[in-house]
Short mmCIF file of C-alpha atoms and ligand atoms in Angstrom, two decimals:
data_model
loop_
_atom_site.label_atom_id
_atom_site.label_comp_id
_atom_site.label_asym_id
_atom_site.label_seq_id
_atom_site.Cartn_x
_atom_site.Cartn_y
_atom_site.Cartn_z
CA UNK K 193 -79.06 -67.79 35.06
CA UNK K 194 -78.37 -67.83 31.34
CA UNK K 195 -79.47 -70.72 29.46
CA UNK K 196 -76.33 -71.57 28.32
CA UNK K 197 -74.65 -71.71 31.82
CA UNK K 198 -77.76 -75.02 32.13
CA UNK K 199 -77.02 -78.44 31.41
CA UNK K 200 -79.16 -80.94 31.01
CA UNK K 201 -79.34 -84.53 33.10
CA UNK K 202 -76.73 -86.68 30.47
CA UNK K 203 -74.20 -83.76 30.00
CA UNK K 204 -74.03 -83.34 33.81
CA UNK K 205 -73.43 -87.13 34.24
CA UNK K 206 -71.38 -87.84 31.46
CA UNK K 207 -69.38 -84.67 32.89
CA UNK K 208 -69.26 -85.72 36.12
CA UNK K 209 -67.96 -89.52 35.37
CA UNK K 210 -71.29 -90.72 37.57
CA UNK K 211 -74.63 -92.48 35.95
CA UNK K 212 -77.73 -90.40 35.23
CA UNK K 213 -79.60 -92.29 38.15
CA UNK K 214 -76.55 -91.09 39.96
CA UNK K 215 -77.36 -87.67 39.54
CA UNK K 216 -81.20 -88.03 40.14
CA UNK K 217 -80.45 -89.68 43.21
CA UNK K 218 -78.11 -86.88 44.45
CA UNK K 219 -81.19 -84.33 43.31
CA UNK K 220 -83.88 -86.37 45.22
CA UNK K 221 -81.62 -86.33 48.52
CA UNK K 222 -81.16 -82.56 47.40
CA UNK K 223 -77.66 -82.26 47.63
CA UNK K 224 -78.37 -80.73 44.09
CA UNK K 225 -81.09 -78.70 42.26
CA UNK K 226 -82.25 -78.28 38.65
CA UNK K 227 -84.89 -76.48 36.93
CA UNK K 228 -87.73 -77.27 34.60
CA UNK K 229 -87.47 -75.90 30.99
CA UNK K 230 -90.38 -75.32 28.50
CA UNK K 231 -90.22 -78.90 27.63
CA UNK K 232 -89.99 -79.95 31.47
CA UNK K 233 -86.96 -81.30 31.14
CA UNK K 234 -84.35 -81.08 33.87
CA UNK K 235 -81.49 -78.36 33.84
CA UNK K 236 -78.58 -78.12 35.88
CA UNK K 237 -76.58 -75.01 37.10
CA UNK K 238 -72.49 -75.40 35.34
CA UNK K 239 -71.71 -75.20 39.13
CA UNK K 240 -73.45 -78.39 39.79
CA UNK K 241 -70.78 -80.22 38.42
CA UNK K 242 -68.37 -79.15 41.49
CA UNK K 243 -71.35 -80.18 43.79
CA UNK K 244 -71.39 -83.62 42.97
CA UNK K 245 -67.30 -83.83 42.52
CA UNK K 246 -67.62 -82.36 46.55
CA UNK K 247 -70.52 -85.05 46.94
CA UNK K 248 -68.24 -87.75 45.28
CA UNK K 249 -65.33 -86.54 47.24
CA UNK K 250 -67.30 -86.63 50.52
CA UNK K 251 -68.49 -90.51 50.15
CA UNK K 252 -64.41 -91.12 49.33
CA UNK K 253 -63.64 -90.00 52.73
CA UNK K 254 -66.30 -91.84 54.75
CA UNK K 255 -68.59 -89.02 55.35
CA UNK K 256 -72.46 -89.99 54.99
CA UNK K 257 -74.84 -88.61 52.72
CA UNK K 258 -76.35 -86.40 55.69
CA UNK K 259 -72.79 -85.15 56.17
CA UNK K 260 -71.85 -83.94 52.73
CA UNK K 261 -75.85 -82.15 52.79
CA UNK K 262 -74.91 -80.66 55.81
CA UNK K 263 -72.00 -79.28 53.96
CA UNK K 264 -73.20 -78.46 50.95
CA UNK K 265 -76.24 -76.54 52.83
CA UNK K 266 -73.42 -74.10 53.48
CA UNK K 267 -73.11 -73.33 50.01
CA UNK K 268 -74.54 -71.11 47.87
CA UNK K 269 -77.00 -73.07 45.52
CA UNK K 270 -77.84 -70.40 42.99
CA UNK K 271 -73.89 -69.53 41.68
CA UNK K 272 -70.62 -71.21 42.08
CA UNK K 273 -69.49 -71.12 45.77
CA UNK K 274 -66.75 -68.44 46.20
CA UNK K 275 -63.02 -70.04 47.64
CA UNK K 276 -64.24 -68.92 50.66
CA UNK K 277 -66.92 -70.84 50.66
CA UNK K 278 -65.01 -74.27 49.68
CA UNK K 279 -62.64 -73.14 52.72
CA UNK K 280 -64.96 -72.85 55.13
CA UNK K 281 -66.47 -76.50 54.09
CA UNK K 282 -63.20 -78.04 53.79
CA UNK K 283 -61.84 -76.77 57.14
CA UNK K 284 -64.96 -77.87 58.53
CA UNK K 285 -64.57 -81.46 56.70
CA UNK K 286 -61.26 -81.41 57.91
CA UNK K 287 -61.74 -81.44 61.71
CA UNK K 288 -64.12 -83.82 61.15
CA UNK K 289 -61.88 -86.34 59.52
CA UNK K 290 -59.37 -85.86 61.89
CA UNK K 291 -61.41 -86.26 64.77
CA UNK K 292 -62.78 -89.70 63.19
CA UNK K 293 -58.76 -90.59 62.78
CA UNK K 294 -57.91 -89.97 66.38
CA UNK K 295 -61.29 -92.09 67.69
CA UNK K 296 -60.02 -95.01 64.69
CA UNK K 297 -56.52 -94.94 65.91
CA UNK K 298 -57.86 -95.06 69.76
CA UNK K 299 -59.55 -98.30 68.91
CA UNK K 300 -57.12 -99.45 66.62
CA UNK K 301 -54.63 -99.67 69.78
CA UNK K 302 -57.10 -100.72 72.06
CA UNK K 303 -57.35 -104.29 69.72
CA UNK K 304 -53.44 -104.84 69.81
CA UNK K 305 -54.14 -107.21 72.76
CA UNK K 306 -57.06 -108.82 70.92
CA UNK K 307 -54.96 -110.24 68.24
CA UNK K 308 -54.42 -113.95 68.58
CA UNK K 309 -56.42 -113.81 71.74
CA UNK K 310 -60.01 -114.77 71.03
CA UNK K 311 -61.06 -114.77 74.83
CA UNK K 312 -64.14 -111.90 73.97
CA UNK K 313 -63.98 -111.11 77.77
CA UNK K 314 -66.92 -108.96 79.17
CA UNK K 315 -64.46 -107.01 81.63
CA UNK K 316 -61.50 -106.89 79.59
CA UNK K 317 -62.18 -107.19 75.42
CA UNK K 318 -62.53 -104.02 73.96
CA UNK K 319 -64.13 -105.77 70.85
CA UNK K 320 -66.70 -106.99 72.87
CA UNK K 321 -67.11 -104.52 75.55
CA UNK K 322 -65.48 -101.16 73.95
CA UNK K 323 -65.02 -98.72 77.19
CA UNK K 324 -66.63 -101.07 79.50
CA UNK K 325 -69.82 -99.66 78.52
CA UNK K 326 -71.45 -103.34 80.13
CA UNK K 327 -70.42 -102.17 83.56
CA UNK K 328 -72.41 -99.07 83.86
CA UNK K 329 -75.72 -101.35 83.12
CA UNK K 330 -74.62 -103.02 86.74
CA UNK K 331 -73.13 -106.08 87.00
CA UNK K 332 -74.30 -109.59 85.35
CA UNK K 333 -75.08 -110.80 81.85
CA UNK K 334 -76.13 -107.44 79.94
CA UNK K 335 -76.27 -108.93 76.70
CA UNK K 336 -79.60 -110.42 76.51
CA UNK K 337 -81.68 -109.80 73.20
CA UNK K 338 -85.13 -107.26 74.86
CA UNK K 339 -87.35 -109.02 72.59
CA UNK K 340 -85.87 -112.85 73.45
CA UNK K 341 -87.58 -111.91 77.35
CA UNK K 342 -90.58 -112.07 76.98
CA UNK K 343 -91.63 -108.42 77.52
S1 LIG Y 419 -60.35 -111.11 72.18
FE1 LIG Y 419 -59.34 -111.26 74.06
S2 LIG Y 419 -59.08 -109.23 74.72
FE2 LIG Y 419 -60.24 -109.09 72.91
#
């Protein structure tokens, strides 16, 4: 890579509109990379920049940090991803968001009868027993604390 295409740590953040911890915390959870020059200072890639706008992006929408790295693993790390490649993410980004929608909308609905109602029943709430997960633990009081036993 030429060594004017490399940026160092305060150009990249100041760039990027995010702190310079901001970007050494985004390097130690490698969702970026740098390299060392003869002074052992840190160097960024130009391309870097659109990393962290995709990492910044990702956190906007809800997606965890593990998310967006599984993401950005799909990208090249050594050039600026092609449009294909941002396609390919972004498709993939978008099914995902979608998907969370649909589940957020499900419960969103499922609450309508919770509001005003206060009741928190075990066979009927969907606050406090989403799906009637309780029932496939058999019946009774499944809410006990493990540790508050004894055991
Ligand atoms: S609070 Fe009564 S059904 Fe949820």
């Amino acid at each position: 890579m030429d060594k004017h295409d490399l940026l160092p740590i305060g150009d990249v953040a100041a760039r990027s509109g995010v702190s310079v911890p901001t970007v050494r915390f985004d390097e130690e959870r490698g969702l970026i990379h740098s390299e060392r020059n003869a002074g052992n200072h840190r160097r960024y890639g130009r391309h870097t920049l659109r990393r962290i706008a995709v990492i910044r992006a990702g956190q906007r929408f809800g997606l965890s940090l593990a998310e967006i790295g599984e993401a950005l693993a799909t990208l090249p790390t050594d050039h600026p991803p092609t449009k294909r490649d941002w396609t390919r993410m972004s498709a993939r980004w978008h099914d995902t968001l979608t998907a969370r929608i649909e589940a957020m909308i499900e419960v969103r609905d499922g609450l309508t009868g919770c509001i005003g109602c206060g009741c928190l029943s075990v066979t009927t709430c969907p606050i406090y027993n989403p799906g009637d997960e309780l029932s496939a633990e058999g019946a009774g009081a499944q809410r006990w604390p493990e540790d508050a036993r004894g055991e």
